[in-house]
Amino acid sequence: MKKDDMPKRDTAQRRHAMLAYVNEQGETSVDTLARHFTTSEVTVRKDLATLEKSGLLLRRFGGAVPLPSEILAEANAPLSPRKQAIAQAASARIRAHNRIIIDSGTTTSAMIPELGGREGLVVMTNALSVANALREVEPEPAILMTGGTWDPHSESFQGQVAEQVLRFYDFDQLFIGADGIDLERGTTTYNELLGLSRVMAEVAREVVVLAESDKIGRRIPNLELPWERIHTLITDEGLDADACRRIEAQGIAVIRAAVNE
């Protein structure tokens, strides 16, 4: 082994051990990690930044936390009947020649196979996976990409460049998911990059949120879109009547898609 390979191997081993430590202990401070691994806080911050860019944990002020179990479960789960039903109900709202935005996410991505047969669609997205899938749609829509800074957690482009690109256009509809829905406030997310979602909502005449019923009532600290920016919620039949009334009281049209098990 070359001498130059030794530091690389040691760094990789330390980062692997650091990830395992955070996953086991939960939220952990930079100071604690520096003492545990007998290294400097500067090195710990570099390690955490690399692990976050790889989508393996989330940094917080002064430390790091494991990825939420919801993110891990959704990333590994096959497309559920509920997601399929929601995606079908969402795509039914799209007409030929509509100009739409499809945000990154598993539920929004499930819409794409349902888009065939519509002439003249224009679709903006910030996700490479969405753009690639749109190429399989017949007839193929005009595809626009936001560009910007790649965010490994959402697997999408974010940032000021993406926001500036969006502001050059106007759209009929935005289709966007949510990590959670706070009945009082609106959609919530684990992602702290909120600017692009809000700009998407600004440039669309109708904002359509796609969310499975088990996400409704899930309160997460980061408010993504307040109710006053949302027009329609598409969910599944699992939404209970009381929650439905509370959402409709916010002026939201609620669609409960029938699920074919």
JSON list of N, CA, C and O in Angstrom, two decimals, residues 134-170:
[
{"chain": "A", "resi": 134, "resn": "LEU", "atom": "N", "xyz": [-39.70, 11.75, -17.93]},
{"chain": "A", "resi": 134, "resn": "LEU", "atom": "CA", "xyz": [-40.56, 12.47, -18.87]},
{"chain": "A", "resi": 134, "resn": "LEU", "atom": "C", "xyz": [-40.21, 12.16, -20.32]},
{"chain": "A", "resi": 134, "resn": "LEU", "atom": "O", "xyz": [-41.07, 12.27, -21.20]},
{"chain": "A", "resi": 135, "resn": "ARG", "atom": "N", "xyz": [-38.99, 11.74, -20.57]},
{"chain": "A", "resi": 135, "resn": "ARG", "atom": "CA", "xyz": [-38.57, 11.42, -21.94]},
{"chain": "A", "resi": 135, "resn": "ARG", "atom": "C", "xyz": [-39.28, 10.18, -22.47]},
{"chain": "A", "resi": 135, "resn": "ARG", "atom": "O", "xyz": [-39.31, 9.96, -23.68]},
{"chain": "A", "resi": 136, "resn": "GLU", "atom": "N", "xyz": [-39.85, 9.38, -21.57]},
{"chain": "A", "resi": 136, "resn": "GLU", "atom": "CA", "xyz": [-40.56, 8.17, -21.98]},
{"chain": "A", "resi": 136, "resn": "GLU", "atom": "C", "xyz": [-42.04, 8.43, -22.26]},
{"chain": "A", "resi": 136, "resn": "GLU", "atom": "O", "xyz": [-42.75, 7.54, -22.72]},
{"chain": "A", "resi": 137, "resn": "VAL", "atom": "N", "xyz": [-42.52, 9.63, -21.96]},
{"chain": "A", "resi": 137, "resn": "VAL", "atom": "CA", "xyz": [-43.93, 9.96, -22.15]},
{"chain": "A", "resi": 137, "resn": "VAL", "atom": "C", "xyz": [-44.20, 10.22, -23.63]},
{"chain": "A", "resi": 137, "resn": "VAL", "atom": "O", "xyz": [-43.41, 10.85, -24.32]},
{"chain": "A", "resi": 138, "resn": "GLU", "atom": "N", "xyz": [-45.33, 9.72, -24.12]},
{"chain": "A", "resi": 138, "resn": "GLU", "atom": "CA", "xyz": [-45.75, 9.95, -25.50]},
{"chain": "A", "resi": 138, "resn": "GLU", "atom": "C", "xyz": [-47.09, 10.69, -25.54]},
{"chain": "A", "resi": 138, "resn": "GLU", "atom": "O", "xyz": [-48.05, 10.22, -24.92]},
{"chain": "A", "resi": 139, "resn": "PRO", "atom": "N", "xyz": [-47.17, 11.82, -26.25]},
{"chain": "A", "resi": 139, "resn": "PRO", "atom": "CA", "xyz": [-46.07, 12.53, -26.88]},
{"chain": "A", "resi": 139, "resn": "PRO", "atom": "C", "xyz": [-45.16, 13.18, -25.83]},
{"chain": "A", "resi": 139, "resn": "PRO", "atom": "O", "xyz": [-45.65, 13.58, -24.77]},
{"chain": "A", "resi": 140, "resn": "GLU", "atom": "N", "xyz": [-43.89, 13.27, -26.13]},
{"chain": "A", "resi": 140, "resn": "GLU", "atom": "CA", "xyz": [-42.94, 13.81, -25.16]},
{"chain": "A", "resi": 140, "resn": "GLU", "atom": "C", "xyz": [-43.20, 15.29, -24.92]},
{"chain": "A", "resi": 140, "resn": "GLU", "atom": "O", "xyz": [-43.32, 16.07, -25.85]},
{"chain": "A", "resi": 141, "resn": "PRO", "atom": "N", "xyz": [-43.33, 15.69, -23.66]},
{"chain": "A", "resi": 141, "resn": "PRO", "atom": "CA", "xyz": [-43.55, 17.11, -23.37]},
{"chain": "A", "resi": 141, "resn": "PRO", "atom": "C", "xyz": [-42.27, 17.92, -23.56]},
{"chain": "A", "resi": 141, "resn": "PRO", "atom": "O", "xyz": [-41.17, 17.36, -23.63]},
{"chain": "A", "resi": 142, "resn": "ALA", "atom": "N", "xyz": [-42.43, 19.24, -23.64]},
{"chain": "A", "resi": 142, "resn": "ALA", "atom": "CA", "xyz": [-41.27, 20.12, -23.58]},
{"chain": "A", "resi": 142, "resn": "ALA", "atom": "C", "xyz": [-40.77, 20.12, -22.13]},
{"chain": "A", "resi": 142, "resn": "ALA", "atom": "O", "xyz": [-41.55, 20.34, -21.20]},
{"chain": "A", "resi": 143, "resn": "ILE", "atom": "N", "xyz": [-39.49, 19.82, -21.94]},
{"chain": "A", "resi": 143, "resn": "ILE", "atom": "CA", "xyz": [-38.93, 19.65, -20.60]},
{"chain": "A", "resi": 143, "resn": "ILE", "atom": "C", "xyz": [-38.02, 20.82, -20.28]},
{"chain": "A", "resi": 143, "resn": "ILE", "atom": "O", "xyz": [-37.09, 21.14, -21.03]},
{"chain": "A", "resi": 144, "resn": "LEU", "atom": "N", "xyz": [-38.27, 21.46, -19.14]},
{"chain": "A", "resi": 144, "resn": "LEU", "atom": "CA", "xyz": [-37.44, 22.55, -18.65]},
{"chain": "A", "resi": 144, "resn": "LEU", "atom": "C", "xyz": [-36.80, 22.13, -17.33]},
{"chain": "A", "resi": 144, "resn": "LEU", "atom": "O", "xyz": [-37.46, 21.51, -16.50]},
{"chain": "A", "resi": 145, "resn": "MET", "atom": "N", "xyz": [-35.53, 22.48, -17.15]},
{"chain": "A", "resi": 145, "resn": "MET", "atom": "CA", "xyz": [-34.83, 22.19, -15.89]},
{"chain": "A", "resi": 145, "resn": "MET", "atom": "C", "xyz": [-34.46, 23.49, -15.20]},
{"chain": "A", "resi": 145, "resn": "MET", "atom": "O", "xyz": [-34.06, 24.46, -15.85]},
{"chain": "A", "resi": 146, "resn": "THR", "atom": "N", "xyz": [-34.57, 23.49, -13.87]},
{"chain": "A", "resi": 146, "resn": "THR", "atom": "CA", "xyz": [-34.24, 24.70, -13.12]},
{"chain": "A", "resi": 146, "resn": "THR", "atom": "C", "xyz": [-32.73, 24.96, -13.09]},
{"chain": "A", "resi": 146, "resn": "THR", "atom": "O", "xyz": [-32.31, 26.11, -13.04]},
{"chain": "A", "resi": 147, "resn": "GLY", "atom": "N", "xyz": [-31.92, 23.88, -13.10]},
{"chain": "A", "resi": 147, "resn": "GLY", "atom": "CA", "xyz": [-30.51, 24.08, -12.79]},
{"chain": "A", "resi": 147, "resn": "GLY", "atom": "C", "xyz": [-30.37, 24.48, -11.32]},
{"chain": "A", "resi": 147, "resn": "GLY", "atom": "O", "xyz": [-31.32, 24.41, -10.55]},
{"chain": "A", "resi": 148, "resn": "GLY", "atom": "N", "xyz": [-29.18, 24.90, -10.93]},
{"chain": "A", "resi": 148, "resn": "GLY", "atom": "CA", "xyz": [-28.96, 25.30, -9.55]},
{"chain": "A", "resi": 148, "resn": "GLY", "atom": "C", "xyz": [-27.94, 24.42, -8.85]},
{"chain": "A", "resi": 148, "resn": "GLY", "atom": "O", "xyz": [-27.09, 23.80, -9.50]},
{"chain": "A", "resi": 149, "resn": "THR", "atom": "N", "xyz": [-28.03, 24.36, -7.54]},
{"chain": "A", "resi": 149, "resn": "THR", "atom": "CA", "xyz": [-27.10, 23.59, -6.71]},
{"chain": "A", "resi": 149, "resn": "THR", "atom": "C", "xyz": [-27.72, 22.26, -6.33]},
{"chain": "A", "resi": 149, "resn": "THR", "atom": "O", "xyz": [-28.84, 22.21, -5.83]},
{"chain": "A", "resi": 150, "resn": "TRP", "atom": "N", "xyz": [-26.99, 21.18, -6.55]},
{"chain": "A", "resi": 150, "resn": "TRP", "atom": "CA", "xyz": [-27.51, 19.83, -6.28]},
{"chain": "A", "resi": 150, "resn": "TRP", "atom": "C", "xyz": [-27.59, 19.57, -4.79]},
{"chain": "A", "resi": 150, "resn": "TRP", "atom": "O", "xyz": [-26.63, 19.76, -4.05]},
{"chain": "A", "resi": 151, "resn": "ASP", "atom": "N", "xyz": [-28.78, 19.14, -4.33]},
{"chain": "A", "resi": 151, "resn": "ASP", "atom": "CA", "xyz": [-28.99, 18.77, -2.93]},
{"chain": "A", "resi": 151, "resn": "ASP", "atom": "C", "xyz": [-29.17, 17.26, -2.84]},
{"chain": "A", "resi": 151, "resn": "ASP", "atom": "O", "xyz": [-30.15, 16.72, -3.35]},
{"chain": "A", "resi": 152, "resn": "PRO", "atom": "N", "xyz": [-28.23, 16.54, -2.21]},
{"chain": "A", "resi": 152, "resn": "PRO", "atom": "CA", "xyz": [-28.30, 15.07, -2.20]},
{"chain": "A", "resi": 152, "resn": "PRO", "atom": "C", "xyz": [-29.46, 14.52, -1.39]},
{"chain": "A", "resi": 152, "resn": "PRO", "atom": "O", "xyz": [-29.89, 13.40, -1.62]},
{"chain": "A", "resi": 153, "resn": "HIS", "atom": "N", "xyz": [-29.99, 15.26, -0.43]},
{"chain": "A", "resi": 153, "resn": "HIS", "atom": "CA", "xyz": [-31.08, 14.74, 0.40]},
{"chain": "A", "resi": 153, "resn": "HIS", "atom": "C", "xyz": [-32.38, 14.65, -0.39]},
{"chain": "A", "resi": 153, "resn": "HIS", "atom": "O", "xyz": [-33.07, 13.63, -0.36]},
{"chain": "A", "resi": 154, "resn": "SER", "atom": "N", "xyz": [-32.71, 15.72, -1.11]},
{"chain": "A", "resi": 154, "resn": "SER", "atom": "CA", "xyz": [-33.93, 15.70, -1.91]},
{"chain": "A", "resi": 154, "resn": "SER", "atom": "C", "xyz": [-33.67, 15.19, -3.32]},
{"chain": "A", "resi": 154, "resn": "SER", "atom": "O", "xyz": [-34.62, 15.00, -4.08]},
{"chain": "A", "resi": 155, "resn": "GLU", "atom": "N", "xyz": [-32.38, 14.96, -3.65]},
{"chain": "A", "resi": 155, "resn": "GLU", "atom": "CA", "xyz": [-31.99, 14.53, -5.00]},
{"chain": "A", "resi": 155, "resn": "GLU", "atom": "C", "xyz": [-32.59, 15.48, -6.05]},
{"chain": "A", "resi": 155, "resn": "GLU", "atom": "O", "xyz": [-33.23, 15.06, -7.01]},
{"chain": "A", "resi": 156, "resn": "SER", "atom": "N", "xyz": [-32.35, 16.77, -5.81]},
{"chain": "A", "resi": 156, "resn": "SER", "atom": "CA", "xyz": [-32.90, 17.78, -6.70]},
{"chain": "A", "resi": 156, "resn": "SER", "atom": "C", "xyz": [-32.02, 19.01, -6.67]},
{"chain": "A", "resi": 156, "resn": "SER", "atom": "O", "xyz": [-31.15, 19.16, -5.79]},
{"chain": "A", "resi": 157, "resn": "PHE", "atom": "N", "xyz": [-32.24, 19.90, -7.63]},
{"chain": "A", "resi": 157, "resn": "PHE", "atom": "CA", "xyz": [-31.53, 21.17, -7.67]},
{"chain": "A", "resi": 157, "resn": "PHE", "atom": "C", "xyz": [-32.26, 22.19, -6.81]},
{"chain": "A", "resi": 157, "resn": "PHE", "atom": "O", "xyz": [-33.49, 22.26, -6.81]},
{"chain": "A", "resi": 158, "resn": "GLN", "atom": "N", "xyz": [-31.50, 22.99, -6.09]},
{"chain": "A", "resi": 158, "resn": "GLN", "atom": "CA", "xyz": [-32.04, 24.01, -5.20]},
{"chain": "A", "resi": 158, "resn": "GLN", "atom": "C", "xyz": [-31.20, 25.29, -5.37]},
{"chain": "A", "resi": 158, "resn": "GLN", "atom": "O", "xyz": [-30.28, 25.34, -6.17]},
{"chain": "A", "resi": 159, "resn": "GLY", "atom": "N", "xyz": [-31.55, 26.32, -4.62]},
{"chain": "A", "resi": 159, "resn": "GLY", "atom": "CA", "xyz": [-30.71, 27.50, -4.55]},
{"chain": "A", "resi": 159, "resn": "GLY", "atom": "C", "xyz": [-31.18, 28.66, -5.41]},
{"chain": "A", "resi": 159, "resn": "GLY", "atom": "O", "xyz": [-32.18, 28.61, -6.12]},
{"chain": "A", "resi": 160, "resn": "GLN", "atom": "N", "xyz": [-30.40, 29.76, -5.35]},
{"chain": "A", "resi": 160, "resn": "GLN", "atom": "CA", "xyz": [-30.79, 31.02, -5.97]},
{"chain": "A", "resi": 160, "resn": "GLN", "atom": "C", "xyz": [-30.86, 30.93, -7.49]},
{"chain": "A", "resi": 160, "resn": "GLN", "atom": "O", "xyz": [-31.72, 31.56, -8.11]},
{"chain": "A", "resi": 161, "resn": "VAL", "atom": "N", "xyz": [-29.96, 30.18, -8.10]},
{"chain": "A", "resi": 161, "resn": "VAL", "atom": "CA", "xyz": [-30.00, 30.06, -9.57]},
{"chain": "A", "resi": 161, "resn": "VAL", "atom": "C", "xyz": [-31.30, 29.42, -10.00]},
{"chain": "A", "resi": 161, "resn": "VAL", "atom": "O", "xyz": [-31.97, 29.89, -10.93]},
{"chain": "A", "resi": 162, "resn": "ALA", "atom": "N", "xyz": [-31.69, 28.35, -9.34]},
{"chain": "A", "resi": 162, "resn": "ALA", "atom": "CA", "xyz": [-32.95, 27.68, -9.66]},
{"chain": "A", "resi": 162, "resn": "ALA", "atom": "C", "xyz": [-34.14, 28.62, -9.45]},
{"chain": "A", "resi": 162, "resn": "ALA", "atom": "O", "xyz": [-35.07, 28.65, -10.27]},
{"chain": "A", "resi": 163, "resn": "GLU", "atom": "N", "xyz": [-34.10, 29.40, -8.38]},
{"chain": "A", "resi": 163, "resn": "GLU", "atom": "CA", "xyz": [-35.19, 30.34, -8.11]},
{"chain": "A", "resi": 163, "resn": "GLU", "atom": "C", "xyz": [-35.29, 31.41, -9.20]},
{"chain": "A", "resi": 163, "resn": "GLU", "atom": "O", "xyz": [-36.39, 31.77, -9.64]},
{"chain": "A", "resi": 164, "resn": "GLN", "atom": "N", "xyz": [-34.14, 31.92, -9.64]},
{"chain": "A", "resi": 164, "resn": "GLN", "atom": "CA", "xyz": [-34.14, 32.94, -10.69]},
{"chain": "A", "resi": 164, "resn": "GLN", "atom": "C", "xyz": [-34.69, 32.39, -12.00]},
{"chain": "A", "resi": 164, "resn": "GLN", "atom": "O", "xyz": [-35.44, 33.07, -12.70]},
{"chain": "A", "resi": 165, "resn": "VAL", "atom": "N", "xyz": [-34.33, 31.15, -12.33]},
{"chain": "A", "resi": 165, "resn": "VAL", "atom": "CA", "xyz": [-34.84, 30.54, -13.56]},
{"chain": "A", "resi": 165, "resn": "VAL", "atom": "C", "xyz": [-36.35, 30.44, -13.52]},
{"chain": "A", "resi": 165, "resn": "VAL", "atom": "O", "xyz": [-37.05, 30.77, -14.48]},
{"chain": "A", "resi": 166, "resn": "LEU", "atom": "N", "xyz": [-36.90, 29.99, -12.40]},
{"chain": "A", "resi": 166, "resn": "LEU", "atom": "CA", "xyz": [-38.35, 29.84, -12.27]},
{"chain": "A", "resi": 166, "resn": "LEU", "atom": "C", "xyz": [-39.08, 31.16, -12.49]},
{"chain": "A", "resi": 166, "resn": "LEU", "atom": "O", "xyz": [-40.17, 31.19, -13.07]},
{"chain": "A", "resi": 167, "resn": "ARG", "atom": "N", "xyz": [-38.50, 32.23, -12.02]},
{"chain": "A", "resi": 167, "resn": "ARG", "atom": "CA", "xyz": [-39.18, 33.53, -12.10]},
{"chain": "A", "resi": 167, "resn": "ARG", "atom": "C", "xyz": [-39.28, 34.06, -13.53]},
{"chain": "A", "resi": 167, "resn": "ARG", "atom": "O", "xyz": [-39.98, 35.04, -13.77]},
{"chain": "A", "resi": 168, "resn": "PHE", "atom": "N", "xyz": [-38.60, 33.43, -14.47]},
{"chain": "A", "resi": 168, "resn": "PHE", "atom": "CA", "xyz": [-38.74, 33.83, -15.87]},
{"chain": "A", "resi": 168, "resn": "PHE", "atom": "C", "xyz": [-40.02, 33.27, -16.50]},
{"chain": "A", "resi": 168, "resn": "PHE", "atom": "O", "xyz": [-40.37, 33.63, -17.62]},
{"chain": "A", "resi": 169, "resn": "TYR", "atom": "N", "xyz": [-40.71, 32.37, -15.81]},
{"chain": "A", "resi": 169, "resn": "TYR", "atom": "CA", "xyz": [-41.86, 31.67, -16.39]},
{"chain": "A", "resi": 169, "resn": "TYR", "atom": "C", "xyz": [-43.10, 31.87, -15.52]},
{"chain": "A", "resi": 169, "resn": "TYR", "atom": "O", "xyz": [-43.03, 32.35, -14.39]},
{"chain": "A", "resi": 170, "resn": "ASP", "atom": "N", "xyz": [-44.24, 31.48, -16.09]},
{"chain": "A", "resi": 170, "resn": "ASP", "atom": "CA", "xyz": [-45.45, 31.32, -15.29]},
{"chain": "A", "resi": 170, "resn": "ASP", "atom": "C", "xyz": [-46.07, 29.97, -15.65]},
{"chain": "A", "resi": 170, "resn": "ASP", "atom": "O", "xyz": [-45.92, 29.50, -16.77]}
]
